[in-house]
PDB file as gemmi writes it, atoms N, CA and C in Angstrom:
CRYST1    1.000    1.000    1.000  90.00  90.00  90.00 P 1                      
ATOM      1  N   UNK A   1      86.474 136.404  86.201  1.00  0.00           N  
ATOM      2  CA  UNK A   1      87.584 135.959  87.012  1.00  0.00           C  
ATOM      3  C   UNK A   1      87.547 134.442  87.176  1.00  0.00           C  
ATOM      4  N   UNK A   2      86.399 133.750  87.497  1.00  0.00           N  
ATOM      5  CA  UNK A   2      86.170 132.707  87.185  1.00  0.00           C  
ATOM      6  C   UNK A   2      87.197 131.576  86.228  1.00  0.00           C  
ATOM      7  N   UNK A   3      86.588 132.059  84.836  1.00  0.00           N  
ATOM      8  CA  UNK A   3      86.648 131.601  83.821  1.00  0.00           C  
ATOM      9  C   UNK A   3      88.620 131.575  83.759  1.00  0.00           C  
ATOM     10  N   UNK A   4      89.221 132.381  84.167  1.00  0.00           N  
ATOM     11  CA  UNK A   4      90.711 132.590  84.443  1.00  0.00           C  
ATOM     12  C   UNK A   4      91.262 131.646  85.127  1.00  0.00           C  
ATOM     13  N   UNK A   5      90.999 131.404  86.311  1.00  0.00           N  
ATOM     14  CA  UNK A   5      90.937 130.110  87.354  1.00  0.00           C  
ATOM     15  C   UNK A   5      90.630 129.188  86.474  1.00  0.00           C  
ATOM     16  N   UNK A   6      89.817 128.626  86.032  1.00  0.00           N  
ATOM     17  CA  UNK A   6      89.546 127.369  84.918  1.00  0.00           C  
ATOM     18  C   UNK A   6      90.176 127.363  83.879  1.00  0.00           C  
ATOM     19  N   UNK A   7      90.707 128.220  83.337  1.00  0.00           N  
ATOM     20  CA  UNK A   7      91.863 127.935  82.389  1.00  0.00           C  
ATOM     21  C   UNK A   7      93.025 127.546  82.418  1.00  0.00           C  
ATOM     22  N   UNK A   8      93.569 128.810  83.824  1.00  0.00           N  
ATOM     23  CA  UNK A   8      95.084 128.485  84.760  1.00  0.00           C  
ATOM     24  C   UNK A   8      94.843 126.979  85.223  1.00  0.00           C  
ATOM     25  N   UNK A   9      93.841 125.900  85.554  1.00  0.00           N  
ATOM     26  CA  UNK A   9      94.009 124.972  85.695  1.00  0.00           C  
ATOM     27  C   UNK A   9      93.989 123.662  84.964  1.00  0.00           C  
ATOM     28  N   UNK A  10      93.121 124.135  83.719  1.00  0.00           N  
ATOM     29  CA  UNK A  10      93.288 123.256  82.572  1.00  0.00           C  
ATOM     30  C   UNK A  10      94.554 122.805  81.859  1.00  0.00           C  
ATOM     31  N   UNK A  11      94.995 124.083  82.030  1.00  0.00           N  
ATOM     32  CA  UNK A  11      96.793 124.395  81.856  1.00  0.00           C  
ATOM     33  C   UNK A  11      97.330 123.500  82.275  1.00  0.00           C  
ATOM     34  N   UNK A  12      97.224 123.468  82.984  1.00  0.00           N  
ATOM     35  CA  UNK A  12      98.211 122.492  84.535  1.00  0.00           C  
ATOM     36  C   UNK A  12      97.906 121.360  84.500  1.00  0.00           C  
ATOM     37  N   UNK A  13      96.309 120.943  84.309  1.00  0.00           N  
ATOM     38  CA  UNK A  13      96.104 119.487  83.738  1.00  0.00           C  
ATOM     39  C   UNK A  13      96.727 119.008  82.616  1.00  0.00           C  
ATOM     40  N   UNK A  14      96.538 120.429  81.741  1.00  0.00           N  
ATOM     41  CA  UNK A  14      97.426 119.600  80.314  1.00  0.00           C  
ATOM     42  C   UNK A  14      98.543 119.435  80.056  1.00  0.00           C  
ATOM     43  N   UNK A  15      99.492 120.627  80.876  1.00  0.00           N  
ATOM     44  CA  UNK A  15     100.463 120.243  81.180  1.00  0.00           C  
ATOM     45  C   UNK A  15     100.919 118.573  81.981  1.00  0.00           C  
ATOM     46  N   UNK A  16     100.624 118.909  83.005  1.00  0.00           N  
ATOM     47  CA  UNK A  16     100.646 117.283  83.698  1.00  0.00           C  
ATOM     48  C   UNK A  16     100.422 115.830  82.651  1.00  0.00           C  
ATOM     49  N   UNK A  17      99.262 116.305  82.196  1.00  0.00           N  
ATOM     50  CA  UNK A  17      98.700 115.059  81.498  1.00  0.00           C  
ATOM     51  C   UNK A  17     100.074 114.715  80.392  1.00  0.00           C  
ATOM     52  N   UNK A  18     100.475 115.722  79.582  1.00  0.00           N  
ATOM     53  CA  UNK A  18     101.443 115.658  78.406  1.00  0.00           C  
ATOM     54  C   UNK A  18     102.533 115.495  79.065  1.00  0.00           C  
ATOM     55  N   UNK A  19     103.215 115.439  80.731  1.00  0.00           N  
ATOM     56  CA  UNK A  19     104.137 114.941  81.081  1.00  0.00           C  
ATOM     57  C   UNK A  19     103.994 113.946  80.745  1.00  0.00           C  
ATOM     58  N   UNK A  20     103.014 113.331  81.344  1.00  0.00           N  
ATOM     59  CA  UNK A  20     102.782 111.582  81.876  1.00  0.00           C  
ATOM     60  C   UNK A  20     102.575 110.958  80.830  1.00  0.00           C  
ATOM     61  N   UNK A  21     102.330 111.398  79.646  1.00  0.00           N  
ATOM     62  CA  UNK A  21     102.182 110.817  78.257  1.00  0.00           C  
ATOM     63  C   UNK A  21     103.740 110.853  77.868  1.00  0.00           C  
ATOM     64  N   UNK A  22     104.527 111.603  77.901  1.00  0.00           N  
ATOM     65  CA  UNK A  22     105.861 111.729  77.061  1.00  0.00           C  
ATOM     66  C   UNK A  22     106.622 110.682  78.089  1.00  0.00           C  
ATOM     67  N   UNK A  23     106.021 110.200  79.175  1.00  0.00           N  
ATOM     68  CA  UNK A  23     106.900 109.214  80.178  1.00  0.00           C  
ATOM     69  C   UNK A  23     106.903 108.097  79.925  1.00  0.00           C  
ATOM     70  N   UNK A  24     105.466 107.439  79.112  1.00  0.00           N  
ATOM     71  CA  UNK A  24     105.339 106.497  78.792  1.00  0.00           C  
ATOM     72  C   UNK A  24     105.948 106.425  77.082  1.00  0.00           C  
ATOM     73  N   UNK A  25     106.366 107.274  76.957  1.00  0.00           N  
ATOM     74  CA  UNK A  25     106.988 106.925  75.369  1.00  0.00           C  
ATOM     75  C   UNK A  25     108.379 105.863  75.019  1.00  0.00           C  
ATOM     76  N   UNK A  26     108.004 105.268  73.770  1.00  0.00           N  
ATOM     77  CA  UNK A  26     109.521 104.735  73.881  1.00  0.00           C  
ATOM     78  C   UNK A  26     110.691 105.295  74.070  1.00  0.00           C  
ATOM     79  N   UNK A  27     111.788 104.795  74.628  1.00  0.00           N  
ATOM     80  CA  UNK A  27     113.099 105.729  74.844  1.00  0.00           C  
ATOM     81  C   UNK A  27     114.257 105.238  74.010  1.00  0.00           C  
ATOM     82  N   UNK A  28     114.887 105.648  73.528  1.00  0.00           N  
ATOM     83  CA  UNK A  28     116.529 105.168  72.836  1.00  0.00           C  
ATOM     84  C   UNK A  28     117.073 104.094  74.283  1.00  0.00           C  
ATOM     85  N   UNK A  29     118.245 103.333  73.548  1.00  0.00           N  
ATOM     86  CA  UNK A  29     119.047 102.877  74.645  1.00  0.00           C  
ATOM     87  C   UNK A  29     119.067 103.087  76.184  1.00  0.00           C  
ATOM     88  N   UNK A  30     120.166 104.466  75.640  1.00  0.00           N  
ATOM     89  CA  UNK A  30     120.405 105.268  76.901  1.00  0.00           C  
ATOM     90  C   UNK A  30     119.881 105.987  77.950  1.00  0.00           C  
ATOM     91  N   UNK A  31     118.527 106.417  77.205  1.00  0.00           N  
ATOM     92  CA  UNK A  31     117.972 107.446  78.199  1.00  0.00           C  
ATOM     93  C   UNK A  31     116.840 106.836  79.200  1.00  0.00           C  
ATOM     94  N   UNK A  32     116.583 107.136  79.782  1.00  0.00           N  
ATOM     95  CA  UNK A  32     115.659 106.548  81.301  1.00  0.00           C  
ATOM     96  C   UNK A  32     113.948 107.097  81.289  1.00  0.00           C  
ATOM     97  N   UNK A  33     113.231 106.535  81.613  1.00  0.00           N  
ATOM     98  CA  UNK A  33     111.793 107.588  81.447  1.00  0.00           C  
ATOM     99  C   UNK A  33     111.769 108.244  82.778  1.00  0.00           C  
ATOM    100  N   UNK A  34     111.241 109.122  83.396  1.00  0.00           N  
ATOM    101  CA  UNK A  34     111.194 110.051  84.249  1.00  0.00           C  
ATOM    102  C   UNK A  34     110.755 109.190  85.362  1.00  0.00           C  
ATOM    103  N   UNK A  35     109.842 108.316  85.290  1.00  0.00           N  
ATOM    104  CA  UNK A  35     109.240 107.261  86.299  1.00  0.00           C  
ATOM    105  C   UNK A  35     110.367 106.304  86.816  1.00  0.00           C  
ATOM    106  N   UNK A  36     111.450 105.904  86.115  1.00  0.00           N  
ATOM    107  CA  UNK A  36     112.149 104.858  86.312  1.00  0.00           C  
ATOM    108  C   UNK A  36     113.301 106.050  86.721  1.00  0.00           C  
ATOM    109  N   UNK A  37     113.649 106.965  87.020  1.00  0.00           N  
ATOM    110  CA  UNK A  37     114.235 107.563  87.806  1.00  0.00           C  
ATOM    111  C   UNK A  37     114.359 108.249  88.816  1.00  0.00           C  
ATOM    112  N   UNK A  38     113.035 108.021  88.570  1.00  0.00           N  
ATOM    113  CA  UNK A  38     111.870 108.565  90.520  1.00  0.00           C  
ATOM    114  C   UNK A  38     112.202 107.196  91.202  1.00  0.00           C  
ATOM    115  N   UNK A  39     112.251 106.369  90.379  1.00  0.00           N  
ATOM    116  CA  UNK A  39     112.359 104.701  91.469  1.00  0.00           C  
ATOM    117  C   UNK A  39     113.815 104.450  91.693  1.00  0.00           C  
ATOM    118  N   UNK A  40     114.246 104.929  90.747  1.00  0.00           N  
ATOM    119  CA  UNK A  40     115.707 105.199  91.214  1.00  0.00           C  
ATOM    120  C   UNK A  40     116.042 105.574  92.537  1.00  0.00           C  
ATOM    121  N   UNK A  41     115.535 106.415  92.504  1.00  0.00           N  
ATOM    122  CA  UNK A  41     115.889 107.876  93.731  1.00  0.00           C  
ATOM    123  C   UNK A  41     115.462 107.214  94.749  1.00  0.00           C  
ATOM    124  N   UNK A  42     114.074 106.838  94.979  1.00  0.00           N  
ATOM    125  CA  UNK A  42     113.605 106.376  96.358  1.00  0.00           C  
ATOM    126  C   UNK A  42     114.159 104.986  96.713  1.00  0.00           C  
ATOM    127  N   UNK A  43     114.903 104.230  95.891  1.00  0.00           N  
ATOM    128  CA  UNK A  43     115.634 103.201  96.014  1.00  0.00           C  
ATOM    129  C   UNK A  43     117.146 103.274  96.096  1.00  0.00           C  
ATOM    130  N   UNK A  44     117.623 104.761  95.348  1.00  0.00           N  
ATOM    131  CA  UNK A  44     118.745 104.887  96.208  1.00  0.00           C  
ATOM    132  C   UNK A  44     119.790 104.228  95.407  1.00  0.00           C  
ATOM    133  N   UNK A  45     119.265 103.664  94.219  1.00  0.00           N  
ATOM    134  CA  UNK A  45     120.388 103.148  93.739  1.00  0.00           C  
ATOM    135  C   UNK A  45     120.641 103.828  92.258  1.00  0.00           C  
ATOM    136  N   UNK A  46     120.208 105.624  91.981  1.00  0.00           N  
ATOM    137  CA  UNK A  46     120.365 106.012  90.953  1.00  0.00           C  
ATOM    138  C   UNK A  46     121.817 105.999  90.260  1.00  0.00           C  
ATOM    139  N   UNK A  47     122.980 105.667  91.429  1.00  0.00           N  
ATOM    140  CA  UNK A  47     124.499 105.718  90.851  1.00  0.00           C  
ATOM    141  C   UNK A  47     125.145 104.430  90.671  1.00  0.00           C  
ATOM    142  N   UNK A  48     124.336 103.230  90.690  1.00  0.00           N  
ATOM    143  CA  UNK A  48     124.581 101.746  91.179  1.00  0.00           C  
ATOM    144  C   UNK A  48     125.298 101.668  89.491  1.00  0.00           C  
ATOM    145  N   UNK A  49     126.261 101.347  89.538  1.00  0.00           N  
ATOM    146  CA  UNK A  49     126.995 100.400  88.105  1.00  0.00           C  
ATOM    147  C   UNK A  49     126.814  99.315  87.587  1.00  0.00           C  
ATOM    148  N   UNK A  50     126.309  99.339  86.447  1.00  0.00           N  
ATOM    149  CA  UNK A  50     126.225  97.656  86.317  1.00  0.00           C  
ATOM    150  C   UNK A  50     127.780  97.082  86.515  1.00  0.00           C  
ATOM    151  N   UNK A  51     126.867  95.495  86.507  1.00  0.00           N  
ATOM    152  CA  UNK A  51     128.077  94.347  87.447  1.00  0.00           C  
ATOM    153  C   UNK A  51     128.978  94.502  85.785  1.00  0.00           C  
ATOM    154  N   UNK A  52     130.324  93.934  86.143  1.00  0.00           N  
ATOM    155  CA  UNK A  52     130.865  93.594  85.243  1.00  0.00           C  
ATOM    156  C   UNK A  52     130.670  91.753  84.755  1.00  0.00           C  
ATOM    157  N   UNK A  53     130.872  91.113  83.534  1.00  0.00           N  
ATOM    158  CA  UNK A  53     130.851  90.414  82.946  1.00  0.00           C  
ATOM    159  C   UNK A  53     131.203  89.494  84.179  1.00  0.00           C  
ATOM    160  N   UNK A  54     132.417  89.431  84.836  1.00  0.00           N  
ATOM    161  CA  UNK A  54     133.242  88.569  85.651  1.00  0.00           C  
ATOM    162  C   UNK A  54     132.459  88.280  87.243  1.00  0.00           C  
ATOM    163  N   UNK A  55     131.873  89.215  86.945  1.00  0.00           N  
ATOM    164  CA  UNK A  55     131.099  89.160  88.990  1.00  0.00           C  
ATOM    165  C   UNK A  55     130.014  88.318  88.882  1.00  0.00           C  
ATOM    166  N   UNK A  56     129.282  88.739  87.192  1.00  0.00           N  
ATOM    167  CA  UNK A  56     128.480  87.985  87.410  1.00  0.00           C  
ATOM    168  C   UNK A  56     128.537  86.822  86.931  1.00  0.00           C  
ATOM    169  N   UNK A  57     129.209  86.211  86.301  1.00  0.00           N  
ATOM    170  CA  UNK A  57     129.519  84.667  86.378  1.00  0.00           C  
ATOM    171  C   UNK A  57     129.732  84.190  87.494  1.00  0.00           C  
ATOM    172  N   UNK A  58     130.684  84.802  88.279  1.00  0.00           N  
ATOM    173  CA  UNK A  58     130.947  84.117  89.395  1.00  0.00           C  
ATOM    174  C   UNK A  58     129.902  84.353  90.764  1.00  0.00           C  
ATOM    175  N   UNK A  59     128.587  84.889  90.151  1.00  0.00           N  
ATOM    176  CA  UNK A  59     127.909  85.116  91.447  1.00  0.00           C  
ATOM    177  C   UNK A  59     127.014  83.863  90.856  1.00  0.00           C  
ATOM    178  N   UNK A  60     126.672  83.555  89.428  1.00  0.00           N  
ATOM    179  CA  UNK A  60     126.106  82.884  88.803  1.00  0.00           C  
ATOM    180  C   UNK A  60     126.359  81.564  89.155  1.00  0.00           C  
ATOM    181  N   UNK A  61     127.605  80.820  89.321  1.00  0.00           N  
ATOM    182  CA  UNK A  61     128.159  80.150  89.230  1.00  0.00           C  
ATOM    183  C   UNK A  61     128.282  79.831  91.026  1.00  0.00           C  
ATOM    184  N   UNK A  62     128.432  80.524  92.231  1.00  0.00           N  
ATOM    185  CA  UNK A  62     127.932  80.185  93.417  1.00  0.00           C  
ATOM    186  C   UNK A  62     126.534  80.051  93.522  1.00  0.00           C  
ATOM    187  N   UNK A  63     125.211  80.927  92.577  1.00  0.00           N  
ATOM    188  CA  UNK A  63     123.904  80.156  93.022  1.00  0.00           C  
ATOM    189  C   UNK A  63     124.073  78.757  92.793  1.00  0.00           C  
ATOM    190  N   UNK A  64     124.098  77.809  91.488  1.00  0.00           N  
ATOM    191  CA  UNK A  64     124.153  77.021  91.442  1.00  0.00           C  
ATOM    192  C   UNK A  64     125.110  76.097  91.954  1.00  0.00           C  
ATOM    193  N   UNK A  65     125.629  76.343  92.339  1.00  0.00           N  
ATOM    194  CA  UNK A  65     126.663  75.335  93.484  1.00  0.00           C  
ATOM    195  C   UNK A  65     126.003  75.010  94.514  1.00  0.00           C  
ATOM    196  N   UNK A  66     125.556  76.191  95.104  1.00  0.00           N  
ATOM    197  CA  UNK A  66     124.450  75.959  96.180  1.00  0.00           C  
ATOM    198  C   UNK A  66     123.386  75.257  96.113  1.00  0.00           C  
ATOM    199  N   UNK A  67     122.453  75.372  94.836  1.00  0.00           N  
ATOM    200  CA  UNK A  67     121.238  74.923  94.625  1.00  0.00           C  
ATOM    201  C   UNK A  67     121.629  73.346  95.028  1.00  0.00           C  
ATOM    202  N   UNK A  68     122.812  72.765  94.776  1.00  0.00           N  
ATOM    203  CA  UNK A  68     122.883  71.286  94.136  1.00  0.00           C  
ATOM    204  C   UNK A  68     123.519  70.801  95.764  1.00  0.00           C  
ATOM    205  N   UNK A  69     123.343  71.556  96.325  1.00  0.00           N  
ATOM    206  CA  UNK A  69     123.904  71.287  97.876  1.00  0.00           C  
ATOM    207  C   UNK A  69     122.806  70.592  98.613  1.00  0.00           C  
ATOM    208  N   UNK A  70     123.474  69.900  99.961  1.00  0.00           N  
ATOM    209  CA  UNK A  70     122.200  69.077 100.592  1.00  0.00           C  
ATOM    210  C   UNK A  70     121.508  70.292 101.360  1.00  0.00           C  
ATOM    211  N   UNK A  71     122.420  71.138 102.115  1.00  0.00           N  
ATOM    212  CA  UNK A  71     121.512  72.329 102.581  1.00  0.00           C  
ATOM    213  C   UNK A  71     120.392  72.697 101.894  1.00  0.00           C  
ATOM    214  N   UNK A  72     120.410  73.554 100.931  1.00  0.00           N  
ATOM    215  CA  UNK A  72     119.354  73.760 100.011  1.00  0.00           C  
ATOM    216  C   UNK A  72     118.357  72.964  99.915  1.00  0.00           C  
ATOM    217  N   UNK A  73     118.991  71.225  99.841  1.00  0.00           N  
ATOM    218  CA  UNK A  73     117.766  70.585  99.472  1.00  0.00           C  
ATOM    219  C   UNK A  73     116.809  70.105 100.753  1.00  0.00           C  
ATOM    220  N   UNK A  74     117.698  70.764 102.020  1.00  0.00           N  
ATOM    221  CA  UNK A  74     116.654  70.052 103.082  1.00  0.00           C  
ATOM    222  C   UNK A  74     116.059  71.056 103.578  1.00  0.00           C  
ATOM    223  N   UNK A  75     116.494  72.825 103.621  1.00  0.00           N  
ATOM    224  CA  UNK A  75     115.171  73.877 103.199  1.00  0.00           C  
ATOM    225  C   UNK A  75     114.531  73.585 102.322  1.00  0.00           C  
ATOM    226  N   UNK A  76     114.293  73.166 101.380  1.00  0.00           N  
ATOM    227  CA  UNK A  76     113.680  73.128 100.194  1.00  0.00           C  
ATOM    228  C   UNK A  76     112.665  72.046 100.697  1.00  0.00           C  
ATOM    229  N   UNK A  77     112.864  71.084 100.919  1.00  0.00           N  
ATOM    230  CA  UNK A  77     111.913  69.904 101.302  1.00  0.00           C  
ATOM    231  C   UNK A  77     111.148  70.417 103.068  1.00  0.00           C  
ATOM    232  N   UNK A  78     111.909  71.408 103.575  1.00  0.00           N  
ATOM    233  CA  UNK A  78     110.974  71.495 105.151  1.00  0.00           C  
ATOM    234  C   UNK A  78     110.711  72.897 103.990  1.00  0.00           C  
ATOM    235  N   UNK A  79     110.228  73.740 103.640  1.00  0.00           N  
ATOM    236  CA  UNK A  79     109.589  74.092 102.805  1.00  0.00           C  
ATOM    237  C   UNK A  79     108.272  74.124 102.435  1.00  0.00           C  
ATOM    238  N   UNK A  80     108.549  72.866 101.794  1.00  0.00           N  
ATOM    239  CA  UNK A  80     107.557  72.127 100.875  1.00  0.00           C  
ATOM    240  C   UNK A  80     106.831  71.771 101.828  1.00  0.00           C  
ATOM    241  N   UNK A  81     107.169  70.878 102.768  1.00  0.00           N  
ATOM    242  CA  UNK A  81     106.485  70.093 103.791  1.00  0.00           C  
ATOM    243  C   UNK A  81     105.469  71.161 104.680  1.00  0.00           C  
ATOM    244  N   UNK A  82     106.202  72.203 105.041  1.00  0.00           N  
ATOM    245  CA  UNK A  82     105.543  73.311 105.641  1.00  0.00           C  
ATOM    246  C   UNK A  82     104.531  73.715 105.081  1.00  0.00           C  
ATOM    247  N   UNK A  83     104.674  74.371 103.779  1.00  0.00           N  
ATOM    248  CA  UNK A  83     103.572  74.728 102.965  1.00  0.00           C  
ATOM    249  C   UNK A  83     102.185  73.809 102.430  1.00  0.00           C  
ATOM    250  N   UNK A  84     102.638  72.277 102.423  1.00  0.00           N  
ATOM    251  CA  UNK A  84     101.378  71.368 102.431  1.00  0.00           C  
ATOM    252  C   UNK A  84     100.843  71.650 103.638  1.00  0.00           C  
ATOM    253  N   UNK A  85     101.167  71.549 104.467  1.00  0.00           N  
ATOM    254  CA  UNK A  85     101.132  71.638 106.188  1.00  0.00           C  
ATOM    255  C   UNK A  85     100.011  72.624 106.513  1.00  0.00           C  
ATOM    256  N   UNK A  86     100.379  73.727 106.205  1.00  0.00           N  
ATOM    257  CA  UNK A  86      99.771  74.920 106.023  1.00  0.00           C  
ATOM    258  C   UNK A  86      98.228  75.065 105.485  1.00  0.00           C  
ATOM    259  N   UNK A  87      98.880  74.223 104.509  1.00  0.00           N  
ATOM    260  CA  UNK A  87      97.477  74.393 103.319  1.00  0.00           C  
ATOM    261  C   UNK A  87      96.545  73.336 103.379  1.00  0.00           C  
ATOM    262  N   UNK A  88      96.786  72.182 104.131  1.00  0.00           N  
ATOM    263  CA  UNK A  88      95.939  71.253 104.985  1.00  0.00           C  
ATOM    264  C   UNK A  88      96.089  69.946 103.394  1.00  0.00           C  
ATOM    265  N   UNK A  89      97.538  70.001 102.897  1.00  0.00           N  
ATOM    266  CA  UNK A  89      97.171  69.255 101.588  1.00  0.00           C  
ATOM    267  C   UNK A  89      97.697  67.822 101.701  1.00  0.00           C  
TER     268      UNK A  89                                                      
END                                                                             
């Protein structure tokens, strides 16, 4: 009876194990590995669409507007200043 129990679980290891091997395999295009749709899920964004061409230019196109702003550059410099600060530099 033993020996039954140690098999029924070897099973299950090898099963398992040959999941987690076929997860890490390469995938075509389209299809997703089983891991990257578990992160999906707990992130909630398994139905999220990619952006279209147009959103993201124009989301592209407000970072850098911003970057070149004085705002930005005077977080950026109390920042900096902070982090020497910090670090005794």
């Amino acid at each position: 009876m033993d020996q039954v129990t140690c098999n029924l679980s070897n099973d299950s290891s090898k099963k398992r194990l040959m999941e987690d091997t076929q997860d890490w395999q390469p995938r075509t295009g389209t299809t997703q590995s089983r891991s990257f749709r578990m992160l999906a899920q707990l992130t909630g964004t398994e139905f999220m669409q990619d952006p279209d061409d147009e959103n993201l230019k124009r989301s592209r196109e407000k970072f850098l507007t911003e970057i070149k702003s004085p705002r930005y550059a005077r977080l950026r410099d109390w920042h900096h200043e902070r982090s020497a600060r910090s670090l005794n530099i």
